[in-house]
Amino acid sequence: MLVAKLNTLKVLLKKVQVTFQRNIQVSVIGAASDVGSNLALLLKQNNKISRLQLYDNNETVNALGLDLGCLPGGPFVSTFAGACMLLPSLRFSDLVVMVDRVHRKPGYTREQMIFCNAPMVQRLCRALAEMNSNAFLAIGTSPLNSIVPFASTLLHKYGTYDPFKVFGVTHLDLARGRALTASALQVDSSEIHVPIIGGHSDETIVPLFSNITPSNCSVDERQADFLTRLLRKAGTEVINKKMGSDSATLSVAWSINEFVDCILDALRGAEVTVNAFTANPHFGTKYFSGPTVVGPNGILQPCYEFTLSNYENKLLNRALPMINRDVSQGEEYVDVFESFSKKI
């Protein structure tokens, strides 16, 4: 009886802790981009945030701030434009969200994408090391399989790397998996969940349809193969439909917002589960994506174990060498990038 009462008291204390109104500040880097501006609009509606800091090299971020400032409620919005304002935009933030990017275009190689997006990531990492090394860092910049190791290696070089606070946001894979599966099974997408593990590229995304919930939903191997192909090519299909002028924007902003909302609960004291590409040695790689448990001080449990079907095992075994290749490219590019930067 006493044990039951103690357990009830613990649950109540947790609820009180989660609902405790803590002042949380969020910085969005690359806020003037299509993804950044849509994300900023979504975050402006989140009352868990007290202050929203919007940064971009482009001066149009100031217009975005004025626009959002006309909306009632939500966090107070501040804008920062230009290289000299990066440091102030990070000061006191609990969560820094990196969405600045050169979008993927038809025919672009992974090396070209790293080369295009590395400079801003490097400047952000140096600024974080100088101004706010304790913040959570959420990265939505492609190619994620290489950019997250690139950023982590830089932070380690600058002496401020905390593997429990660096996340590559892969909620987009989760959202697409949910939507595609719900459409195929003709069920409500809000009531279905498909774990997505592996990496964040066409060759490394591994949906686990054998672990679908609720249990009354089921996907056979033929359906699983079809849905896996759809999911892996979803991003490319958007690029093709846009004639190469841009990649996915609304779905990326929506999924990053979903990730941020979960992290806000973690920062307020809850234990939450997000889908993220993080430091993770459990699968024979340095980094791995999947359901990740996060608390107020960072990652509590990275993606660990799932029971896989034979089909899923084959997919994972093919994906692991590619994840290792991508991670190595990101880590090695630190020296290449810094030596190149010195020459110019």
Coordinates of C-alpha atoms in Angstrom, one line a residue, residues 55-298:
Y55 CA 19.4 34.8 -37.1
D56 CA 20.4 34.9 -40.8
N57 CA 23.1 36.4 -42.9
N58 CA 20.3 37.9 -45.1
E59 CA 18.9 41.2 -43.8
T60 CA 15.4 40.1 -44.7
V61 CA 15.3 38.3 -41.4
N62 CA 14.5 41.7 -39.9
A63 CA 11.3 41.9 -42.0
L64 CA 10.4 38.4 -40.8
G65 CA 10.8 39.6 -37.2
L66 CA 8.5 42.6 -37.8
D67 CA 6.0 40.4 -39.5
L68 CA 5.9 37.9 -36.6
G69 CA 5.9 40.7 -34.1
C70 CA 2.4 41.6 -35.4
L71 CA 1.0 38.3 -34.2
P72 CA -0.4 38.2 -30.7
G73 CA 0.8 35.7 -28.0
G74 CA 3.7 33.3 -28.1
P75 CA 7.4 34.2 -27.5
F76 CA 9.0 37.6 -27.8
V77 CA 10.9 37.7 -31.2
S78 CA 14.3 39.2 -31.7
T79 CA 16.2 39.2 -35.1
F80 CA 19.9 39.3 -35.8
A81 CA 21.4 39.9 -39.3
G82 CA 24.9 39.6 -40.6
A83 CA 28.0 37.7 -39.5
C84 CA 28.8 40.0 -36.6
M85 CA 25.4 39.3 -35.0
L86 CA 25.8 35.5 -34.9
L87 CA 27.3 35.5 -31.4
P88 CA 24.6 37.7 -29.8
S89 CA 21.9 35.6 -31.4
L90 CA 23.1 32.5 -29.4
R91 CA 23.5 34.2 -26.0
F92 CA 21.5 32.5 -23.3
S93 CA 19.6 30.2 -25.7
D94 CA 18.7 26.7 -24.3
L95 CA 18.2 25.3 -27.8
V96 CA 19.9 26.3 -31.1
V97 CA 18.3 25.0 -34.3
M98 CA 20.4 25.0 -37.5
V99 CA 18.3 25.2 -40.7
D100 CA 20.6 27.3 -42.8
R101 CA 21.4 25.3 -46.0
V102 CA 22.0 25.1 -49.7
H103 CA 19.1 22.8 -50.8
R104 CA 19.7 19.6 -52.6
K105 CA 19.5 19.8 -56.3
P106 CA 19.3 17.2 -59.1
G107 CA 22.7 15.7 -59.8
Y108 CA 24.4 17.1 -56.6
T109 CA 26.9 14.7 -55.0
R110 CA 27.2 14.3 -51.3
E111 CA 30.7 15.9 -51.5
Q112 CA 29.2 19.0 -53.2
M113 CA 26.5 19.2 -50.5
I114 CA 29.0 19.0 -47.7
F115 CA 31.2 21.7 -49.4
C116 CA 28.2 24.0 -49.8
N117 CA 26.8 23.7 -46.3
A118 CA 30.0 23.2 -44.2
P119 CA 31.0 27.0 -44.0
M120 CA 27.9 28.1 -42.1
V121 CA 28.0 25.0 -39.8
Q122 CA 31.7 25.7 -39.0
R123 CA 30.9 29.4 -38.1
L124 CA 28.0 28.2 -35.9
C125 CA 30.1 25.7 -34.1
R126 CA 32.9 28.2 -33.4
A127 CA 30.3 30.7 -32.2
L128 CA 28.7 28.1 -29.9
A129 CA 32.1 27.2 -28.5
E130 CA 32.7 30.8 -27.7
M131 CA 29.3 32.0 -26.6
N132 CA 27.0 29.2 -25.5
S133 CA 28.6 25.7 -25.2
N134 CA 25.9 24.4 -22.9
A135 CA 23.0 24.7 -25.4
F136 CA 21.3 21.8 -27.2
L137 CA 22.2 21.8 -30.9
A138 CA 19.6 20.5 -33.4
I139 CA 20.8 20.3 -36.9
G140 CA 18.5 20.1 -40.0
T141 CA 21.2 20.8 -42.6
S142 CA 21.9 18.2 -45.3
P143 CA 23.6 15.9 -45.8
L144 CA 22.8 15.0 -42.2
N145 CA 24.8 11.7 -42.1
S146 CA 27.9 13.8 -42.7
I147 CA 27.1 17.2 -41.3
V148 CA 26.4 15.9 -37.8
P149 CA 29.8 14.2 -37.5
F150 CA 31.4 17.3 -39.1
A151 CA 29.8 19.6 -36.5
S152 CA 30.6 17.1 -33.7
T153 CA 34.3 16.9 -34.7
L154 CA 34.5 20.7 -34.9
L155 CA 33.0 21.1 -31.4
H156 CA 35.5 18.5 -30.1
K157 CA 38.3 20.4 -31.7
Y158 CA 37.1 23.6 -30.0
G159 CA 36.9 21.7 -26.7
T160 CA 33.2 22.0 -26.1
Y161 CA 31.7 18.8 -27.6
D162 CA 28.9 17.2 -25.6
P163 CA 27.6 14.1 -27.4
F164 CA 24.5 14.2 -25.3
K165 CA 23.4 17.6 -26.7
V166 CA 24.0 17.3 -30.4
F167 CA 21.1 16.1 -32.6
G168 CA 20.5 15.5 -36.3
V169 CA 16.8 16.0 -36.7
T170 CA 15.2 13.0 -38.5
H171 CA 11.6 13.6 -37.6
L172 CA 11.0 14.2 -41.3
D173 CA 11.5 10.5 -42.0
L174 CA 9.1 9.7 -39.1
A175 CA 6.4 12.0 -40.4
R176 CA 6.7 10.7 -44.0
G177 CA 6.6 7.1 -42.8
R178 CA 3.5 7.8 -40.8
A179 CA 1.7 9.6 -43.6
L180 CA 2.6 7.1 -46.3
T181 CA 1.7 4.1 -44.2
A182 CA -1.6 5.6 -43.0
S183 CA -2.5 6.3 -46.6
A184 CA -1.7 2.8 -47.7
L185 CA -3.7 1.2 -44.8
Q186 CA -6.4 3.8 -45.0
V187 CA -6.2 4.7 -41.3
D188 CA -5.8 8.0 -39.4
S189 CA -2.1 9.0 -39.5
S190 CA -2.3 10.4 -35.9
E191 CA -3.1 6.9 -34.6
I192 CA -0.2 5.1 -36.3
H193 CA 3.5 4.9 -35.6
V194 CA 6.3 3.3 -37.6
P195 CA 9.8 3.4 -36.1
I196 CA 12.5 4.7 -38.5
I197 CA 16.1 3.8 -37.9
G198 CA 19.5 3.9 -39.7
G199 CA 20.6 7.2 -41.3
H200 CA 19.0 10.1 -43.2
S201 CA 19.6 9.4 -46.9
D202 CA 17.9 7.5 -49.7
E203 CA 20.1 4.4 -49.1
T204 CA 20.2 4.4 -45.2
I205 CA 16.6 5.1 -44.1
V206 CA 15.3 1.8 -42.6
P207 CA 11.6 1.8 -41.7
L208 CA 10.5 -0.9 -39.3
F209 CA 7.1 -1.9 -40.4
S210 CA 7.3 -5.1 -38.3
N211 CA 7.2 -2.8 -35.2
I212 CA 4.2 -0.8 -36.4
T213 CA 1.7 0.3 -33.7
P214 CA -1.2 -0.2 -33.0
S215 CA -0.8 -3.9 -33.2
N216 CA -4.1 -4.3 -35.2
C217 CA -2.3 -2.6 -38.2
S218 CA 0.0 -4.8 -40.2
V219 CA 2.2 -4.5 -43.3
D220 CA 3.3 -7.6 -45.2
E221 CA 6.8 -7.9 -46.8
R222 CA 5.5 -6.8 -50.3
Q223 CA 3.9 -3.7 -48.8
A224 CA 6.9 -3.0 -46.7
D225 CA 9.2 -3.1 -49.8
F226 CA 6.9 -0.8 -51.7
L227 CA 6.5 1.7 -48.8
T228 CA 10.2 1.6 -48.1
R229 CA 10.9 2.6 -51.7
L230 CA 8.3 5.4 -51.5
L231 CA 9.7 6.7 -48.2
R232 CA 13.3 6.7 -49.5
K233 CA 12.5 8.6 -52.6
A234 CA 10.0 11.1 -51.1
G235 CA 12.6 13.9 -50.9
T236 CA 13.8 13.3 -54.5
E237 CA 10.2 13.3 -55.7
V238 CA 9.6 16.8 -54.2
I239 CA 12.8 18.1 -55.8
N240 CA 11.7 16.7 -59.2
K241 CA 8.2 18.2 -58.9
K242 CA 9.8 21.6 -58.1
M243 CA 11.9 21.2 -61.2
G244 CA 15.1 21.3 -59.1
S245 CA 14.4 24.9 -57.9
D246 CA 14.1 23.8 -54.3
S247 CA 13.7 20.8 -52.0
A248 CA 11.1 20.0 -49.4
T249 CA 10.4 23.0 -47.2
L250 CA 6.9 22.8 -45.5
S251 CA 7.3 19.2 -44.4
V252 CA 10.9 19.9 -43.1
A253 CA 9.7 22.9 -41.1
W254 CA 6.8 21.0 -39.7
S255 CA 8.9 18.0 -38.7
I256 CA 11.6 20.2 -37.1
N257 CA 8.9 22.0 -35.2
E258 CA 7.6 18.6 -33.9
F259 CA 11.1 17.8 -32.7
V260 CA 11.5 21.2 -31.0
D261 CA 8.2 20.9 -29.2
C262 CA 9.4 17.5 -27.7
I263 CA 12.8 19.0 -26.7
L264 CA 11.0 21.9 -25.0
D265 CA 9.3 19.4 -22.8
A266 CA 12.6 17.7 -22.0
L267 CA 14.1 21.1 -21.1
R268 CA 11.2 21.6 -18.7
G269 CA 12.0 18.3 -16.9
A270 CA 10.2 15.6 -18.8
E271 CA 11.7 12.5 -20.5
V272 CA 10.7 12.5 -24.1
T273 CA 11.4 10.4 -27.2
V274 CA 12.5 12.1 -30.4
N275 CA 13.9 10.7 -33.7
A276 CA 17.4 11.9 -34.1
F277 CA 20.8 11.0 -35.7
T278 CA 23.2 11.1 -32.7
A279 CA 26.4 9.6 -31.4
N280 CA 25.5 6.0 -31.0
P281 CA 27.9 2.9 -30.9
H282 CA 25.2 0.2 -30.6
F283 CA 24.9 -0.7 -34.2
G284 CA 28.6 -0.8 -35.3
T285 CA 28.6 2.9 -36.4
K286 CA 29.7 6.0 -34.5
Y287 CA 26.3 7.7 -35.3
F288 CA 22.9 6.3 -35.8
S289 CA 19.3 7.5 -36.1
G290 CA 16.2 6.3 -34.3
P291 CA 14.0 6.8 -31.3
T292 CA 16.2 8.6 -28.7
V293 CA 15.2 9.3 -25.1
V294 CA 16.0 12.9 -24.0
G295 CA 15.9 14.6 -20.6
P296 CA 16.6 18.1 -19.3
N297 CA 20.4 17.5 -19.5
G298 CA 20.5 15.8 -22.9

